[in-house]
Amino acid sequence: MALGASVAASAGPAAEAAEPSRSSPARRATLPLAVTPACSGQETPAAIEGPLFKPHSPTRGDLITPAIRGVRLNLRGVVYDTACKPLPDTLIEFWQCDQNGDYDTSGFSLRGHQYTDSRGAYLLRTIIPRDYWGRWGQRAPHIHTQLQISGGPVLVTQLYFPDDTQAYGRDFAALNAADRLLNRACTIGLTGPAAGLYTGTFDFVITTTV
């Protein structure tokens, strides 16, 4: 059993995709950009990686599979450098627990990586995770991320949800207040739900030189 959560089911066929070489990034169509606040140039705060990261996740921007029953979330944004220049081909890794607070440690359910498009944009289709108890006490719902441009330093951080988020009958305000690791600067801008779907925005700012 993994630290911080119980073991969830394997992701199945979607987990079979291998991690591509960073020298030949997987590209996709240019994404429409949501209206977001102007880039501040301040680097996104780092956070602990935690014990549940797994390398070699599949290349995908859609983490939804038939086994996933949680509250749907479309998360989009742009990756900038500290001069507010968009960064195409930035590797972004995402991993999170499911609607029951469980991480998949045997497969790659709710795990994946992608590269930003020519405008530095990304789009992630996933669910809002649930809170759980782990080595740092009760964790508020969060999504782990890891970002890197080719040859640059790695930024590891965690994204959180606003206090008024409504999912799974949980009190997000209380959960956020109790989480010792939470950083309010890493809160997703959230709208909805509309037809059971939340729309979120978060722009990253990363350092490009070691």
Coordinates of C-alpha atoms in Angstrom, one line a residue:
M1 CA 0.0 0.0 0.0
A2 CA 1.3 3.4 -1.0
L3 CA 2.0 6.1 1.6
G4 CA -0.8 8.7 1.8
A5 CA -3.4 6.6 0.0
S6 CA -4.6 3.1 -0.8
V7 CA -3.8 1.4 -4.1
A8 CA -6.3 1.9 -6.9
A9 CA -6.9 -0.2 -10.0
S10 CA -4.6 -0.2 -13.0
A11 CA -5.2 2.3 -15.7
G12 CA -5.5 -0.5 -18.4
P13 CA -4.6 0.0 -22.0
A14 CA -4.1 3.7 -21.7
A15 CA -1.1 3.0 -19.5
E16 CA 0.8 1.2 -22.2
A17 CA 2.0 4.3 -24.0
A18 CA 5.7 4.9 -23.4
E19 CA 7.3 8.2 -22.4
P20 CA 8.6 10.0 -25.5
S21 CA 12.1 11.4 -25.8
R22 CA 12.3 15.0 -24.7
S23 CA 14.3 15.7 -27.9
S24 CA 11.2 14.7 -30.0
P25 CA 8.2 16.1 -28.1
A26 CA 4.7 15.0 -28.8
R27 CA 3.0 17.9 -30.5
R28 CA -0.7 18.6 -30.8
A29 CA -3.0 21.3 -32.2
T30 CA -2.8 24.9 -30.9
L31 CA -5.2 25.3 -28.0
P32 CA -7.7 28.1 -27.5
L33 CA -6.6 30.3 -24.6
A34 CA -8.9 31.2 -21.7
V35 CA -8.8 34.8 -20.3
T36 CA -6.4 34.7 -17.4
P37 CA -4.6 37.4 -15.4
A38 CA -1.5 38.9 -16.9
C39 CA 1.8 37.1 -16.1
S40 CA 3.5 38.5 -13.0
G41 CA 6.9 37.1 -13.8
Q42 CA 7.1 35.6 -10.3
E43 CA 8.1 31.9 -10.4
T44 CA 5.4 29.5 -9.4
P45 CA 6.1 28.3 -5.8
A46 CA 7.6 24.9 -5.5
A47 CA 6.3 22.1 -3.4
I48 CA 7.3 18.6 -2.3
E49 CA 7.1 15.8 -4.8
G50 CA 5.6 13.4 -2.3
P51 CA 6.1 9.6 -2.4
L52 CA 3.7 8.7 -5.2
F53 CA 5.4 10.1 -8.4
K54 CA 5.9 7.4 -11.1
P55 CA 8.2 8.0 -14.1
H56 CA 7.3 6.9 -17.7
S57 CA 3.6 8.0 -17.6
P58 CA 1.7 7.9 -20.9
T59 CA 1.6 10.9 -23.1
R60 CA -1.9 12.3 -22.9
G61 CA -3.9 15.3 -22.0
D62 CA -7.0 13.4 -21.2
L63 CA -6.9 11.4 -17.9
I64 CA -10.5 10.4 -18.0
T65 CA -11.1 6.6 -18.4
P66 CA -14.3 4.5 -18.0
A67 CA -13.3 3.7 -14.4
I68 CA -13.1 7.4 -13.4
R69 CA -16.3 8.6 -11.8
G70 CA -15.3 11.9 -10.2
V71 CA -16.4 15.5 -10.8
R72 CA -15.0 16.5 -14.2
L73 CA -12.4 19.3 -14.6
N74 CA -11.0 20.9 -17.7
L75 CA -7.8 22.7 -16.6
R76 CA -5.9 25.0 -19.0
G77 CA -3.2 27.6 -18.9
V78 CA 0.1 28.8 -20.3
V79 CA 3.7 28.2 -19.2
Y80 CA 5.8 31.3 -19.1
D81 CA 9.4 32.1 -18.2
T82 CA 10.2 34.9 -15.7
A83 CA 10.2 37.5 -18.5
C84 CA 6.6 36.4 -19.3
K85 CA 7.6 34.8 -22.5
P86 CA 5.4 31.8 -23.4
L87 CA 7.4 28.5 -23.4
P88 CA 6.4 26.0 -26.1
D89 CA 7.4 22.3 -25.8
T90 CA 7.5 22.5 -22.0
L91 CA 7.1 19.0 -20.5
I92 CA 4.3 19.0 -17.9
E93 CA 3.7 15.9 -15.8
F94 CA 0.4 15.5 -13.9
W95 CA -0.6 12.9 -11.2
Q96 CA -3.3 12.9 -8.7
C97 CA -5.6 10.7 -6.6
D98 CA -9.2 9.7 -7.7
Q99 CA -12.6 10.5 -6.4
N100 CA -12.0 8.2 -3.4
G101 CA -8.7 9.7 -2.4
D102 CA -6.7 6.8 -3.8
Y103 CA -3.6 6.9 -6.0
D104 CA -3.0 4.2 -8.6
T105 CA 0.5 2.8 -7.7
S106 CA 0.3 -0.2 -9.9
G107 CA -0.7 1.5 -13.2
F108 CA -1.1 5.0 -14.6
S109 CA -4.7 5.9 -13.8
L110 CA -4.9 9.7 -13.4
R111 CA -1.3 10.1 -14.5
G112 CA 0.1 11.5 -17.7
H113 CA 2.4 14.0 -19.3
Q114 CA 2.1 16.4 -22.2
Y115 CA 4.0 19.2 -23.9
T116 CA 2.9 22.8 -24.3
D117 CA 1.9 23.9 -27.8
S118 CA 3.5 26.6 -29.9
R119 CA 1.9 29.3 -27.6
G120 CA 3.0 27.6 -24.4
A121 CA -0.5 26.4 -23.7
Y122 CA -1.7 23.2 -22.1
L123 CA -5.1 21.5 -21.6
L124 CA -5.7 18.8 -19.1
R125 CA -9.0 16.8 -18.9
T126 CA -9.3 15.2 -15.5
I127 CA -11.4 15.1 -12.3
I128 CA -11.3 17.1 -9.1
P129 CA -9.4 14.8 -6.7
R130 CA -10.6 14.1 -3.1
D131 CA -8.9 14.8 0.2
Y132 CA -7.1 12.0 2.0
W133 CA -5.0 11.2 5.1
G134 CA -1.3 10.7 4.6
R135 CA 2.1 11.3 6.2
W136 CA 1.5 15.0 6.5
G137 CA -2.0 14.7 8.0
Q138 CA -5.2 15.4 6.1
R139 CA -4.4 16.7 2.6
A140 CA -6.7 19.1 0.8
P141 CA -7.6 18.1 -2.8
H142 CA -4.6 18.8 -5.0
I143 CA -3.0 18.0 -8.3
H144 CA 0.7 17.3 -8.5
T145 CA 2.6 18.8 -11.4
Q146 CA 6.2 18.7 -12.6
L147 CA 7.5 21.0 -15.3
Q148 CA 10.7 21.3 -17.3
I149 CA 12.0 22.8 -20.6
S150 CA 14.7 20.9 -22.4
G151 CA 17.9 21.4 -20.4
G152 CA 16.3 23.5 -17.8
P153 CA 15.6 22.9 -14.1
V154 CA 12.6 21.0 -12.9
L155 CA 9.8 22.7 -11.0
V156 CA 7.6 20.4 -8.8
T157 CA 4.5 22.0 -7.4
Q158 CA 0.9 21.2 -6.3
L159 CA -2.3 22.9 -7.5
Y160 CA -5.2 23.5 -5.1
F161 CA -8.9 24.4 -5.4
P162 CA -10.9 27.4 -4.1
D163 CA -12.7 27.3 -0.8
D164 CA -16.1 27.4 -2.5
T165 CA -15.5 24.3 -4.7
Q166 CA -18.4 21.9 -4.5
A167 CA -17.4 18.2 -4.9
Y168 CA -18.1 15.0 -3.0
G169 CA -19.9 16.8 -0.2
R170 CA -16.6 18.0 1.2
D171 CA -15.9 21.3 2.9
F172 CA -13.0 22.6 0.8
A173 CA -12.6 25.7 2.9
A174 CA -12.0 23.6 6.0
L175 CA -9.7 21.2 4.2
N176 CA -7.6 24.0 2.7
A177 CA -7.3 25.7 6.1
A178 CA -6.1 22.4 7.7
D179 CA -3.5 21.4 5.1
R180 CA 0.0 22.3 6.3
L181 CA 1.5 22.1 2.8
L182 CA -1.1 24.2 1.0
N183 CA 0.1 27.4 -0.8
R184 CA -2.7 29.8 -1.7
A185 CA -0.6 31.1 -4.6
C186 CA -1.1 27.8 -6.3
T187 CA -4.9 28.0 -6.3
I188 CA -6.7 27.2 -9.6
G189 CA -9.1 29.8 -10.9
L190 CA -12.3 27.8 -11.1
T191 CA -15.7 28.4 -12.8
G192 CA -18.8 26.1 -12.8
P193 CA -19.9 23.6 -12.5
A194 CA -21.9 23.7 -15.7
A195 CA -23.5 20.4 -16.6
G196 CA -21.3 18.7 -14.1
L197 CA -18.1 20.1 -15.5
Y198 CA -15.7 22.6 -13.8
T199 CA -13.4 24.8 -15.9
G200 CA -10.1 25.8 -14.3
T201 CA -7.2 28.0 -15.3
F202 CA -3.7 28.1 -14.0
D203 CA -0.6 29.8 -15.6
F204 CA 2.8 28.5 -14.6
V205 CA 6.0 30.7 -14.4
I206 CA 9.2 28.7 -14.5
T207 CA 13.0 29.4 -14.5
T208 CA 14.7 28.3 -17.7
T209 CA 18.3 28.3 -16.6
V210 CA 20.0 26.3 -13.9

